[in-house]
XYZ file of C-alpha atoms in Angstrom:
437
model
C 0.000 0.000 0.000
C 1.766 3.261 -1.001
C 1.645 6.451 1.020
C -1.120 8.202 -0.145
C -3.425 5.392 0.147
C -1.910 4.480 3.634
C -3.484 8.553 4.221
C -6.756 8.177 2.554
C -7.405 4.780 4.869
C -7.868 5.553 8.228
C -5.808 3.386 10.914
C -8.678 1.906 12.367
C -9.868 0.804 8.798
C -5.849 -0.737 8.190
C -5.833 -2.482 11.114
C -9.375 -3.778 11.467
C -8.754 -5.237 7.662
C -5.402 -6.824 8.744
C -7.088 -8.494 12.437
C -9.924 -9.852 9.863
C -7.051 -11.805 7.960
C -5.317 -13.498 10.921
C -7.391 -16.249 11.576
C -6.617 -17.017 7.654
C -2.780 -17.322 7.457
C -0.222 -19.445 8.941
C 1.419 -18.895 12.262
C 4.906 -16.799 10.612
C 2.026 -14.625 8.633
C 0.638 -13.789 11.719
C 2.988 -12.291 13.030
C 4.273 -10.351 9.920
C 0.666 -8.836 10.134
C 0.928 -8.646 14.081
C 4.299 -6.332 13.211
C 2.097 -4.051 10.724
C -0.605 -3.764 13.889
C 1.637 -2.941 16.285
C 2.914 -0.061 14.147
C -1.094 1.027 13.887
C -1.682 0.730 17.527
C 1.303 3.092 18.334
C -0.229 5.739 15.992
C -3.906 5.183 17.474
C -5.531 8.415 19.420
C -8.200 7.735 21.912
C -11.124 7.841 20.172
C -9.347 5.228 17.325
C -8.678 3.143 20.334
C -12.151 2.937 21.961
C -13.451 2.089 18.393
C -11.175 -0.701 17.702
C -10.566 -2.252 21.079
C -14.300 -3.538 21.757
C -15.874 -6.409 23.484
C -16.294 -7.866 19.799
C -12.745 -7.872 19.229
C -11.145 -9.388 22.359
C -14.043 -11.964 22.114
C -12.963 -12.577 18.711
C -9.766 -13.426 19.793
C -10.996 -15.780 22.749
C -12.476 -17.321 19.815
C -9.709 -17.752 17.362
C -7.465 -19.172 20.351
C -10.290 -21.736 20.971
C -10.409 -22.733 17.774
C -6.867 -22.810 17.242
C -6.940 -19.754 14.755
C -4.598 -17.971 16.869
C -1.655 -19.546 18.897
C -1.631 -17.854 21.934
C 1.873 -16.918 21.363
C 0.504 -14.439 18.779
C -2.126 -13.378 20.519
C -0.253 -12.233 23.235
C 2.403 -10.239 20.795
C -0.720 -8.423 19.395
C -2.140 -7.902 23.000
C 0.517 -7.112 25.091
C 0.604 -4.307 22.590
C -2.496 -2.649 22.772
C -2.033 -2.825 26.577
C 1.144 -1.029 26.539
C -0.063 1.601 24.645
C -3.516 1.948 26.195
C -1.912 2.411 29.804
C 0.934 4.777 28.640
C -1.545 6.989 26.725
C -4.123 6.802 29.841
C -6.955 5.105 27.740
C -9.993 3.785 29.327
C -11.414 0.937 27.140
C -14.106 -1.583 28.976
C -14.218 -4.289 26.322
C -12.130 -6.687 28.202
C -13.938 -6.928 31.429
C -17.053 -7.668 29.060
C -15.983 -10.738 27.097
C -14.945 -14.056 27.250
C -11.031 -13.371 26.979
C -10.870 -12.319 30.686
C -12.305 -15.450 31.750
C -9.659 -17.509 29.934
C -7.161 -15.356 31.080
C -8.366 -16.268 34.880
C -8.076 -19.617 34.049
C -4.999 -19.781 32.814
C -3.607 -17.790 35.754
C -5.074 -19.610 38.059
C -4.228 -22.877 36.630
C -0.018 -21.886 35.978
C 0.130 -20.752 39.720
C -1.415 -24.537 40.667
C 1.294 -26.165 39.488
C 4.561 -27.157 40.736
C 7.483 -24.958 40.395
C 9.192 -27.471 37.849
C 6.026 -27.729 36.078
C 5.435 -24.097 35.671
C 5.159 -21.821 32.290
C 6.852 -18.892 33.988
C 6.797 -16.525 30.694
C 3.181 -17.694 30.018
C 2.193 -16.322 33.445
C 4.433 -13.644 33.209
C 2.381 -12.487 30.286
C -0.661 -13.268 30.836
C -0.357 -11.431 34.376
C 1.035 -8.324 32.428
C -1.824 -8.355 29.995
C -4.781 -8.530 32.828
C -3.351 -5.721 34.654
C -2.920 -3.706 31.637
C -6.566 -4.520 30.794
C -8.560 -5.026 33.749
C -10.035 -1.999 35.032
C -11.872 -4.090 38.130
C -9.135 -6.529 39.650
C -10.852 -8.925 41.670
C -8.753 -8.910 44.942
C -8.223 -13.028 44.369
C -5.975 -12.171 41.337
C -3.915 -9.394 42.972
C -1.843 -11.574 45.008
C -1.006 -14.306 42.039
C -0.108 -11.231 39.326
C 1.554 -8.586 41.590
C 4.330 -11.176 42.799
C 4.882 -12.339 39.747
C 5.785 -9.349 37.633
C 7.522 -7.680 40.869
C 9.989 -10.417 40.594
C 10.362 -9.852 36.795
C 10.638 -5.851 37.938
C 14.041 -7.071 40.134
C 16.304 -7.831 37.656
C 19.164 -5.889 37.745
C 20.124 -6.229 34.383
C 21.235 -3.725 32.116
C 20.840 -4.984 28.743
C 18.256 -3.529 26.459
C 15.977 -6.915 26.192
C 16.206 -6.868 30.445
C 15.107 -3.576 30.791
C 12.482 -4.112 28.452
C 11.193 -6.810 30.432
C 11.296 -4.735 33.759
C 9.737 -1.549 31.799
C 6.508 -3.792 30.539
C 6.231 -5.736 34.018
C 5.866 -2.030 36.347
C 3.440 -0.676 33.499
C 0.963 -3.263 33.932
C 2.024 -2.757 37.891
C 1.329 0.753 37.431
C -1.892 0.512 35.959
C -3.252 -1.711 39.175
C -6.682 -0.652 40.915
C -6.012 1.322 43.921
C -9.269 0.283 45.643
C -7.837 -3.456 46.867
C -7.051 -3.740 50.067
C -4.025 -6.354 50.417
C -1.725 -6.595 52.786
C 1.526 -4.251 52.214
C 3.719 -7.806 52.498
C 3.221 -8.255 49.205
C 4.392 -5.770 47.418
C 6.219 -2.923 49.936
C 10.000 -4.467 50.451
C 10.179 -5.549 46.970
C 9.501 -2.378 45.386
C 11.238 0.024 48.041
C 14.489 -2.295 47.130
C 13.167 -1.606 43.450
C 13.307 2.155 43.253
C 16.156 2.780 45.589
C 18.369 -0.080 43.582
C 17.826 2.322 40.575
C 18.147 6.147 42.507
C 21.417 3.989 43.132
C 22.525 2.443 39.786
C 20.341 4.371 37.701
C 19.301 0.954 36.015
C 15.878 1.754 34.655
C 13.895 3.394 31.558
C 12.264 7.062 32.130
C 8.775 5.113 31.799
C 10.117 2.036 34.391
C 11.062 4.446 37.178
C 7.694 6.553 36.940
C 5.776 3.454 36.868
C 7.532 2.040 39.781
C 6.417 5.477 41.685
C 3.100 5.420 40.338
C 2.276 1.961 41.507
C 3.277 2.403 45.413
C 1.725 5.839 45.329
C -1.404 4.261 44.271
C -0.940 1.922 47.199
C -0.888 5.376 49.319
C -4.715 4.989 48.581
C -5.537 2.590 51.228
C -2.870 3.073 53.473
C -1.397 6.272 54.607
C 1.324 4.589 56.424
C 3.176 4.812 53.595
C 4.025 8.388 53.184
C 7.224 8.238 55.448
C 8.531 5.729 53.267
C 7.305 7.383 50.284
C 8.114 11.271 51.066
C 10.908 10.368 53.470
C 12.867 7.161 52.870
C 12.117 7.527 49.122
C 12.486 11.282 48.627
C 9.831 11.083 45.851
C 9.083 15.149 45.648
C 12.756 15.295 44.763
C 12.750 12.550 41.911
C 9.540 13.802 40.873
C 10.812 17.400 39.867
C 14.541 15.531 38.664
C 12.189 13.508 36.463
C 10.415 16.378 35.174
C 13.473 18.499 34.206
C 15.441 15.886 32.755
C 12.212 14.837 30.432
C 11.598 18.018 29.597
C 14.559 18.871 28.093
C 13.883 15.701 25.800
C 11.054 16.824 24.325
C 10.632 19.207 21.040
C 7.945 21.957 22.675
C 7.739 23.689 19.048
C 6.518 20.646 17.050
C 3.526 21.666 14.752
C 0.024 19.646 15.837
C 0.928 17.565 12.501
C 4.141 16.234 13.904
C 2.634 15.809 16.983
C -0.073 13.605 15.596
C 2.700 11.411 13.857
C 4.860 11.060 17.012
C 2.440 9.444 19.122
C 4.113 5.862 20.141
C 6.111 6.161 23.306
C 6.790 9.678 24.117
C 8.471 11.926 26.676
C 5.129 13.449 26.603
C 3.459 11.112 27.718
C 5.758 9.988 30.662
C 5.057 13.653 31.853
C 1.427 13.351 32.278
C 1.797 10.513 33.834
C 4.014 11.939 36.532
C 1.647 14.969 36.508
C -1.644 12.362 37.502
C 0.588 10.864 39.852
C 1.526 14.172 41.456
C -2.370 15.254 41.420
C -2.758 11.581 43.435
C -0.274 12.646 45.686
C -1.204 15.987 46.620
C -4.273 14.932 47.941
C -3.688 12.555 50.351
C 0.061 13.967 51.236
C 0.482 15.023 55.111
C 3.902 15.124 55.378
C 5.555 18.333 54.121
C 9.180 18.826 53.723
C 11.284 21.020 51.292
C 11.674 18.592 49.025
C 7.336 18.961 48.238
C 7.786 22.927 48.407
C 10.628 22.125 45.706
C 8.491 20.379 43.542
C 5.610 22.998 43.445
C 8.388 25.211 41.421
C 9.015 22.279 39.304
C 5.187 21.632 38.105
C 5.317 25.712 37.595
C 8.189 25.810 35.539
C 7.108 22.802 33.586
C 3.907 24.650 33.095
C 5.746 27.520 31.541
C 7.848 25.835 29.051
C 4.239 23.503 27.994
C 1.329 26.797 28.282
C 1.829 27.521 24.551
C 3.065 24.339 22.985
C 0.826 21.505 25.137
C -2.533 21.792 26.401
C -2.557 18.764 27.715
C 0.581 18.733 30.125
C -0.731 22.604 30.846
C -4.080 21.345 32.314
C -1.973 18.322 34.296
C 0.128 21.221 35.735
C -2.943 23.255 36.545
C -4.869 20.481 38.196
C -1.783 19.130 40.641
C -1.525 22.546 41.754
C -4.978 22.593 42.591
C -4.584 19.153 44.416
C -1.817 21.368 46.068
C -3.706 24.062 46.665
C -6.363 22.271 47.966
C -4.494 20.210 50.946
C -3.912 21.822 54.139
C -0.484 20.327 54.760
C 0.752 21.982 51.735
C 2.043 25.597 53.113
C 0.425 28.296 50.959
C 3.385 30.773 51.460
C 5.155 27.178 49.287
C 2.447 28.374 46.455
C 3.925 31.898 46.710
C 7.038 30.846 46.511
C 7.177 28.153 43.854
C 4.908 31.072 41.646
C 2.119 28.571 41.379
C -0.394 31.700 42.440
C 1.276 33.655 39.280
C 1.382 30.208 36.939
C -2.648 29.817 37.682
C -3.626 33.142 37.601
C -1.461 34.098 34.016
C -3.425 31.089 32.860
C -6.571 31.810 33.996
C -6.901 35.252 32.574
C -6.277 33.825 28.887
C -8.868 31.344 28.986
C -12.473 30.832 27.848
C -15.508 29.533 29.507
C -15.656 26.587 27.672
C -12.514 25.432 28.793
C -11.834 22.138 31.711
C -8.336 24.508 32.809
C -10.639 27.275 33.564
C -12.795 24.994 36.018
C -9.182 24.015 38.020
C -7.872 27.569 37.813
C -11.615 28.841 39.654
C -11.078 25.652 42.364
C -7.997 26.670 42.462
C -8.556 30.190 44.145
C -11.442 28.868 46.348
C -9.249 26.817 47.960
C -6.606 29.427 48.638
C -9.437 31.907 49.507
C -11.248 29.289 51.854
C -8.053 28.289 53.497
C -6.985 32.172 54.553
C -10.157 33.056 55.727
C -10.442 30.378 58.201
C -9.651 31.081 62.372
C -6.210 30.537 63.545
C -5.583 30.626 67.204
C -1.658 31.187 67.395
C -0.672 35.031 67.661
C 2.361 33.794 65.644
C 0.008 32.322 62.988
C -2.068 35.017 63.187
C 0.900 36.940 62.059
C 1.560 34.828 59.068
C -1.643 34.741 57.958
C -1.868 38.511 57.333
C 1.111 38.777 55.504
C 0.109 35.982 53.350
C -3.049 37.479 52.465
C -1.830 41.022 51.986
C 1.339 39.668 49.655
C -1.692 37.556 47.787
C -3.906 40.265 47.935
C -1.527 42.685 46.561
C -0.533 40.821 43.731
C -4.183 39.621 42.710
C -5.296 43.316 42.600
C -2.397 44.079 40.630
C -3.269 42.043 38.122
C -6.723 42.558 37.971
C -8.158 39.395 39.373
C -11.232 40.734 40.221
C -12.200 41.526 36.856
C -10.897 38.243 35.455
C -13.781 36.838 38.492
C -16.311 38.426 37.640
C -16.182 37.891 34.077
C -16.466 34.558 34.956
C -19.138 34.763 37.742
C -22.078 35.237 34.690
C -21.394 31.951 33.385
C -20.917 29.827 36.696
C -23.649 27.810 36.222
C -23.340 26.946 32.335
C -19.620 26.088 33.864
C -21.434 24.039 36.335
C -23.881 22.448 33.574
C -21.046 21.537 30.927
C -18.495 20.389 33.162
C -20.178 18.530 35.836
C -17.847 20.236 38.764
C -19.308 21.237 42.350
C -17.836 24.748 42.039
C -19.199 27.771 44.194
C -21.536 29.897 42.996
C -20.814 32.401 45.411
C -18.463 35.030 43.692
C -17.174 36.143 46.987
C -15.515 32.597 47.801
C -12.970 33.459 45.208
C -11.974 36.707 46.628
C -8.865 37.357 49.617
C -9.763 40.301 51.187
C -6.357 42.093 53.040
């Protein structure tokens, strides 16, 4: 197919065309075609995804397996694929909690960990455990503690070749992409990946996208147990190799490519390793407690990062904006930190350039109720007392200076159709946005 007719044909047309002619060719042909989908799935946006990857399809691969169609070998090259891509891109599809491949999946999971160590299909469980957790989006608690073990081992090597790190990167995605709402017990996962992250802060051992999915999956953990935070904020130091992360993949990416070479660079990006820390960061601010220079730190890192993105990515921009509403938002997290990292500058320069119809301005209003809320509450402490004032004053100051008010009330007329379109709880109460000296 030349070029121009590879243009004319949409991907999802290419590839659905190519997944019709598998169950037709021999197993080597299969995976020729497999290599052409792959390609297809790395250029797929999110709306391309959710038509593709249905319940239809994934039960049309149970089907070809069961029929022996498909090897499973193959099957697993084209899905471990699609899973790769749909967790680093952060796409929701539902298809495979609805069809009969999830079931089989089970079984075989269940039946590999039955067996006797000598007996055992280690890669088989390896990745069939990697594709569930990349797919599943419910994660019955009876499979957590078969897959998580598994792929935490494969997440230990401390090999440096390519092919090893490979391996590690693909087992702590799927890791990464684990519910948050199972409660297991911290023995099975907390040892092996503290020894995990700090074996890499040590040796440096690990891809960009292994070492933020190794975050990403204890801070998840954080969910259910807030025990963790001295490990994570002070054994771990993750503010600090958050905002290392962030400047070192920043300087990676190309923040003047056109939309049209953004659109053909959508595989594995830097990009998208920096939204992922950004959701991760949002998760983070709003159960954090413990605050330390190291999370003051970061708040300048998000805002410069928001600079260098405000023009070039709307997407990372409105990940910025809504961590630093997360930030905002939590009482442990010092508001004179928000002065000083400029994240009261960063959300108000954004907010006076945006449009009602616009998800950054919804952040950037919750944004300055929080702050507002927070300084007008009571403070007992003469000393606090003290600190409060000049915290509102320097806020106030710089506010009026740049004509918040106006910015507010321009907004305040549409509140409700803000309300209506995004489905937010925001205040309709102009005054809650307001600090008063």
């Amino acid at each position: 197919m030349s070029r121009q007719e590879k243009t004319e044909t949409s991907v999802t047309e290419r590839f659905n065309e190519l997944f019709d002619k598998l169950e037709h060719c021999d197993e080597d042909e299969q995976k020729q075609k497999i290599e052409e989908m792959n390609e297809m799935i790395n250029e797929m946006n999110k709306e391309e995804f959710k038509t593709v990857f249905t319940k239809e399809m994934f039960d049309k691969v149970d089907e070809m397996i069961e029929e022996k169609k498909l090897p499973l070998e193959n099957a697993i090259l084209l899905l471990k694929r699609i899973g790769f891509c749909k967790v680093l891109k952060g796409i929701n599809i539902y298809g495979f909690n609805e069809s009969s491949l999830e079931e089989k999946f089970k079984e075989i999971i269940y039946d590999e960990n039955e067996k006797k160590d000598e007996e055992k299909d280690e890669k088989l469980l390896v990745d069939i455990c990697e594709c569930y957790f990349m797919f599943d989006n419910q994660f019955s608690s009876d499979m957590y503690p078969i897959c998580a073990p598994c792929l935490l081992n494969v997440a230990s090597s401390k090999e440096k070749k390519e092919e090893a790190q490979k391996k590690v990167e693909v087992a702590l995605l799927a890791l990464s992409n684990s519910s948050t709402v199972n409660n297991v017990g911290r023995k099975l996962f907390l040892e092996k990946i503290k020894e995990i992250i700090q074996y890499h802060q040590e040796h440096c051992n690990f891809t960009q996208l292994a070492y933020q999915s190794a975050c990403q999956f204890l801070i998840k953990r954080f969910y259910n147990d807030k025990s963790l935070e001295k490990v994570i904020v002070n054994e771990l130091h993750f503010a600090r190799e958050a905002r290392r992360e962030l400047e070192e993949l920043t300087k990676y990416v190309d923040w003047k490519r056109t939309e049209e070479e953004k659109e053909r660079r959508k595989g594995r990006t830097e990009e998208n390793i920096i939204m992922r820390w950004l959701k991760t960061l949002e998760f983070f601010f709003t159960g954090c407690h413990l605050w330390n220079e190291e999370c003051s730190g970061l708040i300048g890192g998000i805002v410069q990062l928001f600079r260098i993105a405000k023009d070039n990515h709307g997407e990372i921009c409105y990940w910025c904006i809504c961590s630093l509403r997360s930030a905002a938002e939590n009482r442990n997290v010092e508001i004179e930190d928000l002065l000083k990292g400029r994240a009261v500058d960063a959300v108000l320069e954004e907010m006076q350039r945006r449009t009602v119809d616009d998800e950054i301005t919804v952040e950037c209003l919750q944004f300055f109720k929080h702050i507002s809320k927070r300084l007008k509450e009571e403070v007992n402490n003469e000393a606090m007392k003290v600190k409060r004032k000049k915290t509102k004053m320097e806020i106030f100051e710089k506010l009026e200076e740049e004509g918040y008010e106006d910015t507010i009330t321009s907004f305040h007329e549409i509140f409700y159709f803000i309300e209506e379109n995004f489905g937010c709880d925001i205040s309709l109460n102009i005054s809650d946005y307001f600090v008063n000296a």
